């Protein structure tokens, strides 16, 4: 299935960065639309219904966060934030508003293209899950069977607690998307209290250990420090 069915909207006010991203996306056979302000970005989004949006936050007319809020009122189109803001608070705010991923400038071209592929795969997978609940999730040698609530690495079943399985299942359903600590905690425990993040981190440490993942190893799940976790998308290496 070729990339050319995907239409990507770039909302970026710096002309050199906008042109650079556009050229790389077109080389990868994506259809590309461009906007240099938040207002124009909203108009082009409404007119063209892009499959994915690459969004800068520091726009001249309005904050890019406004665009995320507006789109999330009615649509789940993937949004990748590409911003010079490196503060964890900015990242968490953008992700909590509904951004799928957050990349800080300066960025690598290959990383951006890989994140775009991962987010598009994740979005397609989520849509398929909504129309056909249950089934299986495959990532490298990892298999999650939603119907039987079993997790395998290779041919070995991993003995997870109910909470550990719920964390894995939630991350996998949203594979490719950075999920904040707060979003995971709300989904798994239904409430947040003092120590919730620490509780989540302890469970993640146990999950990694049971799956044979060494500390710092970026296999299956990526730890976005101070922000949350991201399950790699299916077929992502």
Short mmCIF file of C-alpha atoms in Angstrom, two decimals:
data_model
loop_
_atom_site.label_atom_id
_atom_site.label_comp_id
_atom_site.label_asym_id
_atom_site.label_seq_id
_atom_site.Cartn_x
_atom_site.Cartn_y
_atom_site.Cartn_z
CA UNK A 1 0.00 0.00 0.00
CA UNK A 2 1.74 3.20 -1.12
CA UNK A 3 2.17 6.37 0.87
CA UNK A 4 0.56 8.44 -1.89
CA UNK A 5 -2.90 7.92 -0.40
CA UNK A 6 -1.79 9.96 2.63
CA UNK A 7 -2.24 13.74 2.64
CA UNK A 8 -0.11 15.64 5.18
CA UNK A 9 -0.65 19.23 6.32
CA UNK A 10 2.43 21.13 7.55
CA UNK A 11 1.66 24.11 9.81
CA UNK A 12 4.99 25.90 10.24
CA UNK A 13 5.83 29.61 10.02
CA UNK A 14 9.55 29.27 9.26
CA UNK A 15 9.79 29.05 5.45
CA UNK A 16 13.08 27.13 5.35
CA UNK A 17 11.86 24.44 7.75
CA UNK A 18 8.49 24.25 5.98
CA UNK A 19 10.17 23.80 2.58
CA UNK A 20 12.63 21.25 3.96
CA UNK A 21 9.88 19.07 5.46
CA UNK A 22 7.73 19.44 2.33
CA UNK A 23 10.58 18.31 0.06
CA UNK A 24 11.32 15.24 2.21
CA UNK A 25 7.67 14.22 2.44
CA UNK A 26 7.14 14.60 -1.31
CA UNK A 27 10.25 12.50 -1.94
CA UNK A 28 8.56 9.82 0.20
CA UNK A 29 5.43 10.04 -2.01
CA UNK A 30 3.16 11.86 0.42
CA UNK A 31 0.77 14.57 -0.74
CA UNK A 32 1.72 17.79 1.07
CA UNK A 33 -0.23 20.93 2.02
CA UNK A 34 1.37 23.91 3.78
CA UNK A 35 0.20 26.71 6.05
CA UNK A 36 2.28 29.35 7.85
CA UNK A 37 -0.28 30.48 10.45
CA UNK A 38 -2.69 28.80 12.84
CA UNK A 39 -5.69 30.42 11.15
CA UNK A 40 -4.64 29.23 7.67
CA UNK A 41 -3.88 25.80 9.13
CA UNK A 42 -7.45 25.57 10.48
CA UNK A 43 -8.89 26.63 7.12
CA UNK A 44 -6.81 24.09 5.17
CA UNK A 45 -7.64 21.35 7.67
CA UNK A 46 -11.38 22.05 7.25
CA UNK A 47 -11.13 22.19 3.44
CA UNK A 48 -8.77 19.27 2.73
CA UNK A 49 -9.22 16.86 5.68
CA UNK A 50 -5.55 15.74 5.82
CA UNK A 51 -4.58 12.29 7.08
CA UNK A 52 -1.91 13.77 9.38
CA UNK A 53 -0.80 17.21 10.61
CA UNK A 54 2.78 18.26 11.40
CA UNK A 55 2.35 21.24 13.71
CA UNK A 56 4.65 23.92 15.07
CA UNK A 57 3.47 25.55 18.31
CA UNK A 58 5.13 28.96 18.02
CA UNK A 59 2.97 30.37 15.25
CA UNK A 60 2.72 34.14 14.59
CA UNK A 61 -1.02 34.57 15.06
CA UNK A 62 -2.02 31.98 17.68
CA UNK A 63 -0.50 29.19 19.71
CA UNK A 64 -0.44 25.84 17.91
CA UNK A 65 -2.14 24.32 20.97
CA UNK A 66 -5.32 26.12 19.84
CA UNK A 67 -5.26 24.12 16.61
CA UNK A 68 -4.95 20.85 18.53
CA UNK A 69 -7.95 21.78 20.69
CA UNK A 70 -10.04 22.81 17.70
CA UNK A 71 -9.33 19.61 15.73
CA UNK A 72 -9.92 17.35 18.74
CA UNK A 73 -13.41 18.76 19.15
CA UNK A 74 -14.52 16.69 16.17
CA UNK A 75 -11.70 14.62 14.69
CA UNK A 76 -9.01 12.07 15.57
CA UNK A 77 -6.67 12.95 12.66
CA UNK A 78 -3.10 12.30 13.90
CA UNK A 79 -1.09 15.36 14.97
CA UNK A 80 2.70 15.40 15.37
CA UNK A 81 4.01 18.47 17.16
CA UNK A 82 7.37 19.73 15.87
CA UNK A 83 8.51 22.48 18.22
CA UNK A 84 11.52 24.26 19.69
CA UNK A 85 9.80 24.14 23.10
CA UNK A 86 11.69 21.55 25.15
CA UNK A 87 9.99 22.05 28.52
CA UNK A 88 8.29 18.88 29.80
CA UNK A 89 5.23 20.91 30.74
CA UNK A 90 4.75 21.99 27.11
CA UNK A 91 5.10 18.41 25.91
CA UNK A 92 2.61 17.08 28.45
CA UNK A 93 0.10 19.84 27.66
CA UNK A 94 0.25 19.15 23.91
CA UNK A 95 -0.08 15.39 24.40
CA UNK A 96 -2.91 15.75 26.92
CA UNK A 97 -4.77 17.99 24.47
CA UNK A 98 -4.60 15.20 21.92
CA UNK A 99 -1.31 15.39 20.00
CA UNK A 100 -0.11 11.92 18.99
CA UNK A 101 3.61 12.64 19.20
CA UNK A 102 6.03 15.45 20.08
CA UNK A 103 9.39 16.03 18.40
CA UNK A 104 11.74 18.81 19.49
CA UNK A 105 13.78 20.94 17.11
CA UNK A 106 16.38 20.44 15.79
CA UNK A 107 15.16 17.12 14.42
CA UNK A 108 16.51 14.38 12.16
CA UNK A 109 14.79 13.76 8.84
CA UNK A 110 14.78 9.98 9.25
CA UNK A 111 13.34 10.27 12.76
CA UNK A 112 10.53 12.53 11.54
CA UNK A 113 9.67 10.18 8.66
CA UNK A 114 9.76 7.16 11.00
CA UNK A 115 7.46 8.90 13.52
CA UNK A 116 5.04 9.81 10.70
CA UNK A 117 4.94 6.19 9.48
CA UNK A 118 4.43 4.96 13.06
CA UNK A 119 1.62 7.40 13.83
CA UNK A 120 -0.18 6.64 10.56
CA UNK A 121 0.07 2.90 11.25
CA UNK A 122 -1.16 3.42 14.80
CA UNK A 123 -4.13 5.48 13.64
CA UNK A 124 -5.11 2.88 11.06
CA UNK A 125 -4.74 0.13 13.67
CA UNK A 126 -6.92 2.05 16.16
CA UNK A 127 -9.65 2.50 13.55
CA UNK A 128 -9.55 -1.22 12.79
CA UNK A 129 -9.72 -2.01 16.51
CA UNK A 130 -12.81 0.18 16.89
CA UNK A 131 -14.59 -1.58 14.04
CA UNK A 132 -13.33 -5.02 15.02
CA UNK A 133 -12.56 -5.30 18.76
CA UNK A 134 -10.44 -8.17 20.01
CA UNK A 135 -7.84 -9.84 17.83
CA UNK A 136 -4.07 -9.75 18.20
CA UNK A 137 -1.26 -7.21 18.32
CA UNK A 138 2.12 -8.13 16.82
CA UNK A 139 5.37 -6.21 17.36
CA UNK A 140 8.65 -7.89 16.47
CA UNK A 141 8.49 -11.13 18.52
CA UNK A 142 5.84 -9.72 20.89
CA UNK A 143 2.26 -10.99 20.61
CA UNK A 144 -0.70 -9.71 22.62
CA UNK A 145 -3.91 -11.74 22.33
CA UNK A 146 -6.75 -9.45 23.42
CA UNK A 147 -9.35 -12.23 23.44
CA UNK A 148 -7.44 -14.50 25.83
CA UNK A 149 -5.55 -11.68 27.63
CA UNK A 150 -2.25 -13.46 27.01
CA UNK A 151 1.14 -11.95 26.17
CA UNK A 152 3.95 -13.86 24.43
CA UNK A 153 7.56 -13.03 23.62
CA UNK A 154 8.60 -15.52 21.00
CA UNK A 155 6.89 -18.76 22.01
CA UNK A 156 7.10 -18.04 25.73
CA UNK A 157 4.02 -16.77 27.57
CA UNK A 158 4.78 -13.87 29.90
CA UNK A 159 3.09 -14.15 33.29
CA UNK A 160 1.68 -10.66 33.86
CA UNK A 161 -0.57 -9.46 36.65
CA UNK A 162 -3.97 -8.06 35.69
CA UNK A 163 -2.68 -4.49 36.09
CA UNK A 164 0.46 -5.20 34.06
CA UNK A 165 -1.63 -6.70 31.26
CA UNK A 166 -4.00 -3.71 31.29
CA UNK A 167 -1.03 -1.35 30.89
CA UNK A 168 0.36 -3.38 27.99
CA UNK A 169 -3.02 -3.63 26.27
CA UNK A 170 -3.69 0.10 26.59
CA UNK A 171 -0.26 1.01 25.21
CA UNK A 172 -0.62 -1.45 22.32
CA UNK A 173 -4.07 -0.21 21.26
CA UNK A 174 -2.47 3.24 20.94
CA UNK A 175 0.85 1.94 19.56
CA UNK A 176 2.95 4.64 17.96
CA UNK A 177 1.43 7.38 20.13
CA UNK A 178 3.07 8.92 23.19
CA UNK A 179 0.70 8.44 26.13
CA UNK A 180 1.18 10.68 29.15
CA UNK A 181 1.48 9.23 32.64
CA UNK A 182 -1.90 10.80 33.48
CA UNK A 183 -3.63 9.19 30.49
CA UNK A 184 -2.28 5.72 31.32
CA UNK A 185 -3.10 6.05 35.02
CA UNK A 186 -6.66 7.18 34.26
CA UNK A 187 -7.20 4.30 31.81
CA UNK A 188 -5.76 1.59 34.06
CA UNK A 189 -6.75 2.68 37.59
CA UNK A 190 -9.55 5.14 36.84
CA UNK A 191 -8.20 7.71 39.29
CA UNK A 192 -5.00 9.56 40.13
CA UNK A 193 -3.57 10.09 43.58
CA UNK A 194 -0.25 10.89 45.24
CA UNK A 195 2.22 8.26 44.14
CA UNK A 196 0.31 7.20 41.00
CA UNK A 197 3.24 7.93 38.68
CA UNK A 198 5.61 5.98 40.90
CA UNK A 199 3.11 3.09 40.96
CA UNK A 200 2.99 3.12 37.14
CA UNK A 201 6.79 3.22 36.90
CA UNK A 202 7.12 0.23 39.23
CA UNK A 203 4.66 -1.75 37.12
CA UNK A 204 6.55 -0.79 33.94
CA UNK A 205 9.83 -1.91 35.51
CA UNK A 206 8.26 -5.29 36.34
CA UNK A 207 6.83 -5.62 32.82
CA UNK A 208 10.22 -4.91 31.23
CA UNK A 209 11.97 -7.39 33.53
CA UNK A 210 9.46 -10.16 32.78
CA UNK A 211 9.85 -9.52 29.04
CA UNK A 212 13.65 -9.68 29.24
CA UNK A 213 14.18 -6.01 28.42
CA UNK A 214 17.26 -4.48 30.06
CA UNK A 215 17.18 -0.96 31.57
CA UNK A 216 17.59 1.68 28.88
CA UNK A 217 16.89 -0.76 26.04
CA UNK A 218 14.40 0.68 23.54
CA UNK A 219 12.55 -2.53 22.74
CA UNK A 220 8.74 -2.67 22.55
CA UNK A 221 8.13 0.38 24.79
CA UNK A 222 9.92 3.75 24.74
CA UNK A 223 10.10 5.80 27.93
CA UNK A 224 9.60 9.50 27.14
CA UNK A 225 11.25 10.82 30.30
CA UNK A 226 9.04 13.08 32.38
CA UNK A 227 6.18 12.68 29.90
CA UNK A 228 4.97 9.10 29.50
CA UNK A 229 5.41 5.95 27.41
CA UNK A 230 5.10 4.98 23.75
CA UNK A 231 4.58 1.46 22.47
CA UNK A 232 6.32 1.00 19.13
CA UNK A 233 3.87 0.60 16.25
CA UNK A 234 3.42 -2.82 14.64
CA UNK A 235 6.34 -3.63 12.30
CA UNK A 236 8.33 -0.67 13.67
CA UNK A 237 11.94 -1.46 14.53
#
